[in-house]
CSV table of C-alpha atoms in Angstrom, one decimal:
chain,number,residue,atom,x,y,z
A,1,MET,CA,100.7,10.4,-12.9
A,2,ASP,CA,98.8,8.0,-9.6
A,3,ALA,CA,95.7,10.2,-9.2
A,4,ILE,CA,93.5,9.1,-5.8
A,5,ILE,CA,90.1,9.8,-5.6
A,6,LEU,CA,88.4,10.2,-2.4
A,7,ALA,CA,84.4,9.4,-3.0
A,8,ASP,CA,84.0,7.7,0.7
A,9,ARG,CA,81.3,10.5,1.8
A,10,LYS,CA,78.6,9.4,3.3
A,11,GLY,CA,76.5,12.4,2.7
A,12,GLN,CA,73.9,13.2,5.6
A,13,GLU,CA,73.7,16.5,4.3
A,14,LEU,CA,71.8,15.3,1.4
A,15,LEU,CA,69.1,13.6,2.6
A,16,PRO,CA,66.9,11.8,1.5
A,17,LEU,CA,69.3,12.1,-1.9
A,18,THR,CA,71.8,9.5,-0.7
A,19,ASP,CA,69.1,7.3,1.4
A,20,SER,CA,70.1,4.4,-0.9
A,21,THR,CA,73.2,6.0,-3.0
A,22,CYS,CA,76.4,8.1,-2.1
A,23,VAL,CA,77.4,11.4,-3.3
A,24,PRO,CA,79.8,10.1,-6.3
A,25,LEU,CA,76.7,8.4,-7.7
A,26,LEU,CA,74.0,11.4,-7.5
A,27,PRO,CA,72.9,12.6,-11.0
A,28,LEU,CA,74.3,16.1,-12.2
A,29,ALA,CA,73.5,17.9,-15.1
A,30,GLY,CA,73.1,14.3,-16.6
A,31,LYS,CA,76.0,12.3,-15.2
A,32,THR,CA,77.1,11.0,-12.1
A,33,VAL,CA,79.2,13.5,-9.8
A,34,LEU,CA,82.4,11.0,-9.9
A,35,GLU,CA,81.5,10.4,-13.3
A,36,HIS,CA,82.6,14.7,-13.9
A,37,THR,CA,85.6,14.1,-11.6
A,38,LEU,CA,87.1,10.6,-14.5
A,39,GLU,CA,86.8,12.9,-17.3
A,40,ALA,CA,88.6,16.2,-15.7
A,41,LEU,CA,91.3,13.4,-15.3
A,42,VAL,CA,91.2,12.3,-18.8
A,43,GLN,CA,91.3,15.9,-20.1
A,44,ALA,CA,94.5,16.4,-17.7
A,45,GLY,CA,96.5,13.4,-19.6
A,46,LEU,CA,95.9,10.6,-16.4
A,47,ARG,CA,94.9,7.7,-17.2
A,48,GLN,CA,95.0,5.7,-13.9
A,49,ALA,CA,93.7,6.2,-10.6
A,50,HIS,CA,92.1,5.2,-7.1
A,51,ILE,CA,89.4,5.4,-5.5
A,52,VAL,CA,88.4,5.3,-2.0
A,53,VAL,CA,84.9,4.5,-1.2
A,54,SER,CA,83.5,3.8,1.5
A,55,PRO,CA,79.3,3.8,1.5
A,56,HIS,CA,77.5,1.9,-1.7
A,57,ALA,CA,81.2,0.6,-2.6
A,58,GLU,CA,79.4,-1.9,-4.8
A,59,ALA,CA,77.5,0.1,-6.2
A,60,VAL,CA,80.4,2.9,-7.1
A,61,LYS,CA,82.4,-0.3,-7.9
A,62,ALA,CA,79.3,-1.3,-10.8
A,63,ALA,CA,79.1,1.8,-11.9
A,64,PHE,CA,82.8,2.5,-12.9
A,65,GLY,CA,84.5,-1.3,-13.5
A,66,SER,CA,88.0,-0.5,-14.2
A,67,GLY,CA,87.8,2.2,-15.9
A,68,GLU,CA,87.9,1.0,-19.8
A,69,ARG,CA,84.7,3.1,-20.6
A,70,TRP,CA,86.9,6.4,-19.6
A,71,GLY,CA,90.4,4.6,-21.3
A,72,MET,CA,91.5,4.5,-17.4
A,73,ARG,CA,92.6,1.5,-15.5
A,74,LEU,CA,90.5,2.6,-12.0
A,75,THR,CA,91.0,0.7,-8.7
A,76,TYR,CA,89.5,0.6,-5.6
A,77,SER,CA,89.8,0.8,-1.7
A,78,THR,CA,87.5,1.0,1.3
A,79,SER,CA,87.5,3.2,4.0
A,80,ARG,CA,85.6,3.9,7.0
A,81,GLY,CA,83.7,7.0,5.4
A,82,GLU,CA,84.3,10.3,5.7
A,83,GLU,CA,88.0,9.3,7.5
A,84,SER,CA,90.4,12.7,6.9
A,85,PRO,CA,92.6,12.3,3.8
A,86,SER,CA,96.1,11.9,6.1
A,87,GLN,CA,94.1,8.5,7.6
A,88,VAL,CA,92.7,7.4,4.0
A,89,LEU,CA,96.6,7.3,2.7
A,90,ALA,CA,98.3,6.2,5.6
A,91,GLY,CA,95.6,3.1,5.1
A,92,LEU,CA,96.3,2.4,2.0
A,93,GLN,CA,97.6,-1.2,0.9
A,94,ASN,CA,99.5,0.4,-2.2
A,95,PRO,CA,100.6,4.0,-1.6
A,96,PRO,CA,100.7,6.4,-4.5
A,97,SER,CA,104.5,6.7,-6.6
A,98,VAL,CA,105.2,9.7,-6.3
A,99,PRO,CA,104.4,12.6,-7.5
A,100,PHE,CA,100.8,12.1,-7.5
A,101,LEU,CA,97.5,14.2,-7.7
A,102,ILE,CA,95.0,13.5,-5.1
A,103,LEU,CA,91.0,15.2,-4.9
A,104,ARG,CA,87.9,15.2,-3.8
A,105,GLY,CA,85.7,12.7,-6.5
A,106,ASP,CA,81.8,14.0,-4.4
A,107,VAL,CA,82.3,17.6,-5.4
A,108,VAL,CA,82.3,19.4,-9.2
A,109,ARG,CA,84.9,21.2,-10.3
A,110,SER,CA,85.1,23.3,-14.1
A,111,GLY,CA,88.6,24.1,-13.8
A,112,LEU,CA,91.5,22.8,-15.9
A,113,ILE,CA,93.3,20.1,-13.9
A,114,ASN,CA,96.1,20.4,-16.5
A,115,SER,CA,96.8,23.9,-16.2
A,116,PHE,CA,97.1,23.5,-12.5
A,117,LEU,CA,99.7,19.8,-13.0
A,118,ALA,CA,101.6,21.8,-15.7
A,119,GLN,CA,102.2,25.2,-13.3
A,120,ALA,CA,102.3,22.5,-9.6
A,121,GLU,CA,105.4,20.5,-11.5
A,122,THR,CA,107.6,23.8,-12.1
A,123,LEU,CA,107.7,24.0,-7.9
A,124,ASP,CA,109.9,22.5,-5.5
A,125,VAL,CA,107.4,22.3,-2.5
A,126,PRO,CA,105.9,19.1,-1.1
A,127,CYS,CA,102.1,19.6,-2.0
A,128,VAL,CA,100.4,22.4,-3.9
A,129,GLN,CA,97.1,23.1,-3.6
A,130,ALA,CA,94.5,24.3,-6.4
A,131,ARG,CA,92.0,26.7,-6.2
A,132,PHE,CA,89.6,28.0,-8.6
A,133,SER,CA,88.5,31.8,-8.5
A,134,GLY,CA,89.8,31.8,-4.9
A,135,GLY,CA,87.9,28.8,-3.9
A,136,ASN,CA,89.6,25.5,-2.4
A,137,ALA,CA,88.8,23.0,-5.5
A,138,PHE,CA,90.0,20.0,-3.4
A,139,VAL,CA,93.0,19.1,-5.6
A,140,MET,CA,96.2,19.2,-4.7
A,141,PHE,CA,99.9,18.0,-6.7
A,142,CYS,CA,102.2,16.6,-4.0
A,143,ARG,CA,105.6,14.8,-4.2
A,144,ASP,CA,105.4,14.0,0.0
A,145,LEU,CA,102.8,11.2,1.3
A,146,ARG,CA,103.6,12.6,5.2
A,147,HIS,CA,102.8,16.0,4.1
A,148,ALA,CA,100.0,17.5,6.7
A,149,ALA,CA,98.7,19.7,4.0
A,150,PHE,CA,96.4,16.5,3.2
A,151,ASP,CA,93.6,17.4,5.3
A,152,ASN,CA,93.1,20.5,3.5
A,153,LEU,CA,91.2,18.2,1.7
A,154,GLY,CA,88.7,18.4,4.0
A,155,TRP,CA,85.4,20.5,4.0
A,156,VAL,CA,86.8,22.6,6.4
A,157,GLU,CA,91.0,23.8,5.5
A,158,THR,CA,93.4,23.2,9.1
A,159,ARG,CA,95.9,25.7,7.6
A,160,GLN,CA,97.3,27.7,5.3
A,161,PRO,CA,98.8,26.1,2.1
A,162,SER,CA,102.6,26.2,2.2
A,163,ALA,CA,102.1,26.7,-1.9
A,164,GLN,CA,98.8,27.0,-3.9
A,165,ILE,CA,97.9,28.2,-7.8
A,166,ASP,CA,94.9,30.1,-8.2
A,167,LEU,CA,93.0,29.5,-11.7
A,168,GLU,CA,90.3,30.0,-13.3
A,169,GLY,CA,87.4,28.1,-12.7
A,170,ALA,CA,84.3,27.0,-10.1
A,171,VAL,CA,83.8,24.6,-7.4
A,172,ALA,CA,80.5,23.4,-6.3
A,173,LYS,CA,80.8,21.5,-3.0
A,174,LEU,CA,77.4,19.9,-2.9
A,175,ASP,CA,77.4,20.5,1.1
A,176,SER,CA,73.4,21.2,1.1
A,177,LEU,CA,70.1,20.4,-0.8
A,178,LYS,CA,70.0,24.1,-1.8
A,179,ASN,CA,73.9,23.7,-3.6
A,180,PHE,CA,73.0,20.4,-5.1
A,181,HIS,CA,69.7,22.3,-6.9
A,182,GLN,CA,72.5,25.4,-7.5
A,183,ALA,CA,75.1,23.3,-8.9
A,184,ASN,CA,72.8,21.7,-11.6
A,185,LEU,CA,71.1,25.1,-12.5
A,186,ASP,CA,74.8,26.0,-13.0
A,187,ALA,CA,75.9,23.2,-14.8
A,188,ALA,CA,73.0,24.1,-17.6
A,189,ALA,CA,73.7,27.6,-17.5
A,190,GLY,CA,77.4,27.7,-18.1
A,191,ARG,CA,78.7,28.8,-15.1
A,192,ILE,CA,80.4,25.7,-14.1
A,193,SER,CA,81.4,24.5,-17.3
A,194,LEU,CA,81.4,20.6,-17.6
A,195,ARG,CA,80.9,18.0,-20.3
A,196,LEU,CA,77.5,18.0,-20.8
A,197,PRO,CA,75.6,15.0,-22.7
A,198,GLY,CA,73.4,15.2,-25.2
A,199,LEU,CA,72.9,17.5,-28.6
A,200,GLN,CA,71.8,21.5,-28.5
A,201,THR,CA,68.7,21.2,-30.8
A,202,ALA,CA,67.1,24.5,-30.4
A,203,LEU,CA,68.0,27.6,-28.6
A,204,GLY,CA,68.3,27.5,-25.1
A,205,MET,CA,68.2,23.0,-25.0
A,206,THR,CA,70.0,20.5,-25.0
A,207,GLN,CA,68.7,16.8,-25.2
A,208,GLY,CA,69.8,13.7,-25.0
A,209,ARG,CA,69.4,10.6,-27.5
A,210,ASN,CA,65.2,9.0,-27.9
A,211,SER,CA,64.4,12.2,-25.8
A,212,GLU,CA,61.1,13.8,-27.2
A,213,ALA,CA,61.2,17.6,-26.7
A,214,TYR,CA,59.9,20.4,-29.0
A,215,PRO,CA,61.7,24.2,-28.8
A,216,GLN,CA,58.4,25.8,-28.0
A,217,ASN,CA,59.3,24.0,-24.7
A,218,VAL,CA,61.5,26.4,-23.4
A,219,LYS,CA,59.7,29.9,-23.1
A,220,GLN,CA,62.2,31.6,-21.1
A,221,GLY,CA,66.4,30.3,-19.9
A,222,VAL,CA,67.9,27.1,-20.7
A,223,ALA,CA,67.0,23.2,-20.6
A,224,LEU,CA,69.5,20.3,-20.2
A,225,ILE,CA,67.1,17.6,-21.0
A,226,GLY,CA,68.5,14.0,-20.4
A,227,ALA,CA,68.2,10.4,-22.5
A,228,TYR,CA,64.8,8.8,-23.4
A,229,CYS,CA,62.9,11.4,-21.7
A,230,SER,CA,59.6,12.2,-23.1
A,231,LEU,CA,57.5,16.4,-22.6
A,232,HIS,CA,54.3,17.1,-24.1
A,233,PRO,CA,54.7,20.2,-26.5
A,234,SER,CA,52.2,21.7,-24.1
A,235,VAL,CA,55.2,21.6,-21.6
A,236,GLU,CA,56.3,24.8,-20.3
A,237,LEU,CA,60.1,25.1,-19.2
A,238,ASN,CA,61.2,28.8,-17.8
A,239,GLY,CA,64.1,29.9,-16.2
A,240,GLU,CA,67.4,26.9,-15.6
A,241,VAL,CA,65.9,23.2,-16.0
A,242,VAL,CA,67.6,20.4,-15.5
A,243,ILE,CA,66.1,16.9,-16.8
A,244,GLY,CA,67.2,13.1,-15.4
A,245,ASP,CA,67.4,10.4,-17.3
A,246,ASN,CA,64.1,8.9,-18.4
A,247,VAL,CA,61.7,11.6,-16.8
A,248,ILE,CA,57.6,11.8,-18.6
A,249,ILE,CA,56.0,15.2,-18.4
A,250,ASP,CA,52.4,15.6,-19.0
A,251,ARG,CA,50.9,17.9,-20.9
A,252,ARG,CA,50.5,21.4,-19.9
A,253,ALA,CA,52.9,21.1,-16.6
A,254,SER,CA,55.0,24.3,-16.2
A,255,ILE,CA,58.6,23.9,-14.6
A,256,GLU,CA,61.1,26.4,-13.2
A,257,ASN,CA,64.6,26.8,-11.6
A,258,THR,CA,63.8,23.0,-10.9
A,259,VAL,CA,65.7,19.8,-11.2
A,260,ILE,CA,64.1,16.6,-12.4
A,261,LEU,CA,66.1,13.7,-11.0
A,262,PRO,CA,65.8,11.0,-13.5
A,263,HIS,CA,63.0,7.7,-13.2
A,264,SER,CA,60.3,10.5,-12.4
A,265,TYR,CA,57.0,11.5,-13.8
A,266,ILE,CA,55.4,15.0,-13.6
A,267,GLY,CA,51.4,15.5,-14.0
A,268,GLU,CA,49.4,17.3,-16.3
A,269,LEU,CA,49.2,21.1,-15.4
A,270,VAL,CA,51.7,20.1,-11.9
A,271,GLU,CA,53.7,23.6,-11.5
A,272,LEU,CA,56.7,23.4,-10.1
A,273,ARG,CA,59.2,26.1,-8.8
A,274,ASN,CA,62.6,26.1,-7.5
A,275,ALA,CA,62.6,22.6,-6.3
A,276,ILE,CA,64.0,19.4,-6.3
A,277,VAL,CA,62.1,16.5,-7.8
A,278,ARG,CA,62.7,12.3,-7.0
A,279,GLY,CA,60.2,9.9,-8.4
A,280,ASN,CA,57.3,11.2,-5.7
A,281,GLU,CA,58.8,13.2,-3.6
A,282,LEU,CA,59.4,17.4,-4.0
A,283,ILE,CA,61.9,19.1,-2.1
A,284,ARG,CA,61.7,22.8,-1.7
A,285,VAL,CA,65.3,24.0,-1.7
A,286,ASP,CA,64.5,26.9,0.7
A,287,ASN,CA,64.0,25.0,3.2
A,288,GLY,CA,64.9,21.2,2.5
A,289,ALA,CA,61.1,20.3,3.1
A,290,VAL,CA,60.4,17.1,1.5
A,291,LEU,CA,57.0,16.5,0.5
A,292,LYS,CA,56.0,13.0,-0.4
A,293,ILE,CA,53.1,12.7,-3.1
A,294,THR,CA,50.5,10.0,-3.1
A,295,ASP,CA,48.1,10.7,-5.9
A,296,THR,CA,50.8,9.2,-9.1
A,297,PHE,CA,48.8,11.7,-11.4
A,298,LEU,CA,50.6,14.8,-9.7
A,299,LEU,CA,53.8,13.1,-9.2
A,300,ALA,CA,55.3,9.2,-9.5
A,301,ASP,CA,58.5,7.2,-9.3
A,302,LEU,CA,58.6,5.3,-12.7
A,303,THR,CA,60.7,2.7,-11.5
A,304,SER,CA,58.0,1.6,-9.2
A,305,SER,CA,55.1,2.8,-9.8
A,306,PRO,CA,52.9,1.6,-12.8
A,307,ILE,CA,51.8,5.2,-13.8
A,308,ASN,CA,52.2,5.3,-17.6
A,309,LYS,CA,53.5,2.3,-18.0
A,310,GLY,CA,50.2,0.9,-19.4
A,311,LEU,CA,48.2,1.8,-22.4
A,312,GLY,CA,49.0,5.6,-22.8
A,313,GLU,CA,45.9,8.0,-23.3
A,314,VAL,CA,46.2,7.9,-26.9
A,315,TYR,CA,45.9,4.5,-27.2
A,316,ASN,CA,43.5,4.4,-25.0
A,317,ARG,CA,40.8,6.8,-26.6
A,318,LEU,CA,41.3,4.8,-29.9
A,319,ALA,CA,40.9,1.1,-28.3
A,320,GLY,CA,37.9,3.0,-26.9
A,321,LEU,CA,37.0,3.8,-30.5
A,322,VAL,CA,37.2,0.6,-31.4
A,323,LEU,CA,35.1,-0.7,-28.5
A,324,LEU,CA,32.3,2.4,-29.7
A,325,LEU,CA,32.3,1.0,-33.2
A,326,LEU,CA,32.0,-2.6,-32.3
A,327,SER,CA,29.2,-2.3,-29.8
A,328,LEU,CA,26.8,-0.2,-32.3
A,329,PRO,CA,24.5,-3.4,-32.7
A,330,LEU,CA,24.4,-2.9,-28.1
A,331,TRP,CA,23.7,0.9,-28.6
A,332,GLY,CA,20.0,0.4,-30.9
A,333,LEU,CA,18.9,-2.7,-28.6
A,334,ALA,CA,19.5,-0.2,-24.9
A,335,GLY,CA,17.3,2.1,-27.8
A,336,LEU,CA,14.5,-0.2,-28.1
A,337,LEU,CA,14.2,-1.4,-24.7
A,338,LEU,CA,14.6,2.4,-23.1
A,339,VAL,CA,11.6,3.5,-25.3
A,340,LEU,CA,9.4,0.0,-23.8
A,341,GLN,CA,11.2,0.1,-20.6
A,342,ARG,CA,11.4,3.9,-19.3
A,343,PRO,CA,10.4,6.3,-22.0
A,344,VAL,CA,10.3,8.9,-19.8
A,345,ALA,CA,13.5,8.8,-17.9
A,346,PRO,CA,15.4,6.7,-19.9
A,347,PHE,CA,18.7,8.0,-18.4
A,348,SER,CA,20.6,8.9,-14.8
A,349,LYS,CA,23.4,10.5,-14.5
A,350,GLN,CA,26.0,11.1,-11.9
A,351,LEU,CA,29.6,12.7,-10.9
A,352,LEU,CA,32.7,10.4,-10.8
A,353,ARG,CA,36.1,11.4,-10.6
A,354,GLY,CA,38.2,10.6,-13.7
A,355,ASN,CA,41.3,10.1,-14.9
A,356,LYS,CA,42.2,14.1,-16.6
A,357,ILE,CA,43.4,16.9,-14.3
A,358,LYS,CA,42.5,20.4,-14.1
A,359,LEU,CA,43.6,23.3,-11.4
A,360,ASP,CA,41.2,23.5,-8.4
A,361,ASP,CA,40.3,26.9,-6.6
A,362,PHE,CA,43.9,27.5,-5.3
A,363,GLY,CA,45.4,26.4,-8.3
A,364,LEU,CA,46.5,23.0,-7.5
A,365,PRO,CA,46.0,20.3,-10.0
A,366,GLN,CA,43.4,17.6,-9.1
A,367,ARG,CA,41.4,14.7,-10.6
A,368,ALA,CA,38.5,16.4,-12.9
A,369,GLU,CA,34.6,14.9,-12.3
A,370,PHE,CA,32.8,14.1,-15.1
A,371,THR,CA,29.1,12.8,-15.9
A,372,ALA,CA,28.9,9.3,-16.6
A,373,TRP,CA,25.5,8.4,-18.2
A,374,ALA,CA,24.0,5.3,-17.3
A,375,CYS,CA,21.1,3.4,-19.2
A,376,ASN,CA,17.9,3.1,-17.1
A,377,VAL,CA,17.2,-1.0,-18.4
A,378,SER,CA,17.0,-4.4,-16.8
A,379,VAL,CA,19.9,-5.4,-19.0
A,380,PRO,CA,22.8,-5.2,-17.0
A,381,VAL,CA,25.6,-5.3,-19.9
A,382,LEU,CA,23.5,-2.3,-21.4
A,383,ARG,CA,23.2,-0.3,-18.5
A,384,TYR,CA,26.4,1.0,-18.7
A,385,LEU,CA,27.5,1.2,-22.3
A,386,PRO,CA,27.2,5.3,-22.1
A,387,ARG,CA,30.4,4.9,-20.3
A,388,VAL,CA,32.4,4.0,-23.6
A,389,LEU,CA,32.0,7.1,-24.2
A,390,ALA,CA,34.2,8.4,-21.3
A,391,VAL,CA,36.8,6.5,-22.7
A,392,VAL,CA,37.2,7.7,-26.2
A,393,GLY,CA,36.4,11.3,-24.4
A,394,GLY,CA,39.3,9.9,-22.2
A,395,ASP,CA,37.7,10.7,-18.6
A,396,LEU,CA,38.2,6.7,-18.0
A,397,ARG,CA,41.1,4.2,-19.2
A,398,LEU,CA,39.4,1.2,-21.0
A,399,VAL,CA,40.9,-1.0,-17.8
A,400,GLY,CA,41.0,0.3,-14.1
A,401,ALA,CA,39.8,1.0,-10.8
A,402,LEU,CA,36.2,1.9,-10.5
A,403,PRO,CA,35.5,5.0,-10.5
A,404,VAL,CA,33.8,7.0,-7.8
A,405,THR,CA,32.8,10.0,-6.8
A,406,VAL,CA,35.3,12.9,-5.4
A,407,GLU,CA,33.1,12.5,-2.2
A,408,ALA,CA,34.1,8.9,-1.8
A,409,ALA,CA,37.5,9.5,-2.6
A,410,LEU,CA,38.3,12.2,0.0
A,411,GLN,CA,36.8,10.2,2.2
A,412,ARG,CA,39.5,7.6,1.7
A,413,THR,CA,42.4,8.2,5.0
A,414,GLU,CA,44.1,4.8,5.5
A,415,GLU,CA,47.4,3.8,3.7
A,416,TRP,CA,45.9,1.1,1.7
A,417,GLU,CA,42.9,3.1,0.7
A,418,LYS,CA,45.5,5.6,-0.4
A,419,PHE,CA,47.2,3.0,-2.5
A,420,ALA,CA,44.3,1.8,-4.0
A,421,ASP,CA,42.8,5.7,-4.9
A,422,GLN,CA,46.1,6.0,-7.4
A,423,ALA,CA,44.7,3.7,-9.1
A,424,PRO,CA,43.8,4.9,-13.2
A,425,ALA,CA,39.4,4.7,-13.0
A,426,GLY,CA,39.1,2.3,-15.9
A,427,LEU,CA,35.5,0.9,-17.9
A,428,LEU,CA,36.7,-2.6,-17.4
A,429,GLY,CA,38.5,-4.0,-14.2
A,430,PRO,CA,38.6,-6.8,-11.6
A,431,THR,CA,36.2,-4.9,-9.4
A,432,GLN,CA,33.6,-4.3,-12.4
A,433,LEU,CA,33.8,-7.5,-13.3
A,434,ALA,CA,34.0,-9.8,-10.3
A,435,ILE,CA,32.5,-8.0,-7.2
A,436,PRO,CA,28.8,-7.7,-7.5
A,437,ALA,CA,27.1,-3.8,-7.4
A,438,ASP,CA,25.5,-4.5,-4.4
A,439,ALA,CA,28.9,-5.1,-2.3
A,440,PRO,CA,30.1,-3.4,0.4
A,441,ASP,CA,32.4,-0.7,-0.7
A,442,GLU,CA,35.4,-1.9,1.3
A,443,GLU,CA,35.7,-5.0,-0.5
A,444,LYS,CA,35.1,-3.2,-3.6
A,445,LEU,CA,38.3,-1.1,-2.9
A,446,MET,CA,40.4,-4.0,-2.1
A,447,GLY,CA,39.9,-5.4,-5.1
A,448,ASP,CA,41.2,-1.8,-6.4
A,449,SER,CA,44.1,-2.4,-4.3
A,450,PHE,CA,44.6,-5.9,-5.5
A,451,TYR,CA,44.2,-4.9,-9.4
A,452,TRP,CA,47.0,-1.7,-8.6
A,453,ALA,CA,49.6,-3.6,-6.3
A,454,ASN,CA,49.5,-6.3,-9.3
A,455,PHE,CA,49.7,-4.5,-12.2
A,456,SER,CA,50.9,-5.2,-15.4
A,457,ILE,CA,50.0,-4.6,-19.3
A,458,ARG,CA,49.7,-8.8,-19.1
A,459,HIS,CA,46.7,-8.6,-16.7
A,460,ASP,CA,44.6,-5.6,-18.5
A,461,PHE,CA,44.5,-7.8,-21.3
A,462,ARG,CA,43.5,-10.5,-19.6
A,463,TYR,CA,40.5,-8.7,-18.0
A,464,LEU,CA,39.7,-7.4,-21.3
A,465,ILE,CA,39.8,-12.0,-22.9
A,466,GLN,CA,37.1,-11.8,-19.5
A,467,ALA,CA,35.0,-8.8,-20.3
A,468,TRP,CA,34.7,-10.5,-23.6
A,469,GLN,CA,33.7,-14.0,-22.1
A,470,ALA,CA,31.6,-12.2,-19.8
A,471,LEU,CA,29.6,-10.9,-22.9
A,472,PHE,CA,28.0,-13.9,-23.7
A,473,SER,CA,27.8,-14.7,-20.4
A,474,ARG,CA,23.5,-14.8,-18.5
A,475,LYS,CA,25.1,-12.7,-15.7
A,476,ALA,CA,25.2,-10.0,-18.6
A,477,TRP,CA,21.7,-10.1,-19.6
A,478,PHE,CA,19.7,-11.0,-16.9
A,479,SER,CA,20.5,-9.5,-13.6
């Protein structure tokens, strides 16, 4: 039996989620929306389908190809987008053989299509419409290509179908951000019965392959975790939570009744409630407000932001410890010079903004200050030697942007300044190595912007080599 899948919906009502993709390709409970439809057809014994696409047609074809992955044979045609089902059928170059099944591929449903087909084939009528628990299932079994009831596959039923079969099941139309959010939670909780990816690894937790999560993460409720995810042991998941593939959630984050789309980073101490997260976008499902978070230590898009793509915190601390051991002879020299040059006031201190996260007075996460010590000696390479301890303690990375005070960070209002402000603070970096300490702040900020815009681990290693070479230069020992 042929199947016609209508997947030509533009999805304006789901913006910004559909600004670069279409509804059938949106991730829902670990799979794309259209993939759930294909699996339902396979379960019903159908192996051939024609997909009608419009926006992002090439992306749909690239994602599903000829259908071999599902044991199907898929063909495609395009429409102008959101045409009526009657217009779509009239425009097909190769009309389906009757009887055939026609259904929407931009909704999710949990009713059994095979049960519907078994009953529909016994009725001698032109078209039979499926209803799941009284609601439109957007599925029809047809023996007549010219039947006007096809338009009941649109969002508004134009007429009462002449024949219908009501089965147990559920349907999610995905016609708003709120309904998209709820459909994900319903799937995770089993209220919409779908074939979910992953294995149940603990009570209330299902996780995909190569994901690092812990039973204690689920405090109450259920969590569906995708593949290649990393959750810190201190993360708390409450209520119903859906986490897409390639998501990183940092320590002490608290997530409740939230959908996190693939390739998102959730920072330390971040609290999320009743939201959709896509990269650095926080979408409130109660009013549809979209907040773009510029601080990559809170939310970040892992496909475009280098956050956590460099050496992780543990590796930075270990590197700091190695550097501390290698610098022990310099500490001895610094101590001798302090006794000779500044016995009364050997050290100075300054509060700088580091990389750790803390909650402010309003309970919002922000980058915390740390005390940066300096040796009051005339030798430049020894002056900032105590900051190696900040690397060991996690306040600084080994390589990063120039650390600044909180007051200086708050004065950065331009977009390019905010971009530079996303970079982690580091002991070493192009600004620290190449720009004089008395240079204008704008010049230093430009150096940090250049560093963050061209970030790569290879560049970080290059800066480490430059720092090693600079250690033996005259500039490092004579101010």
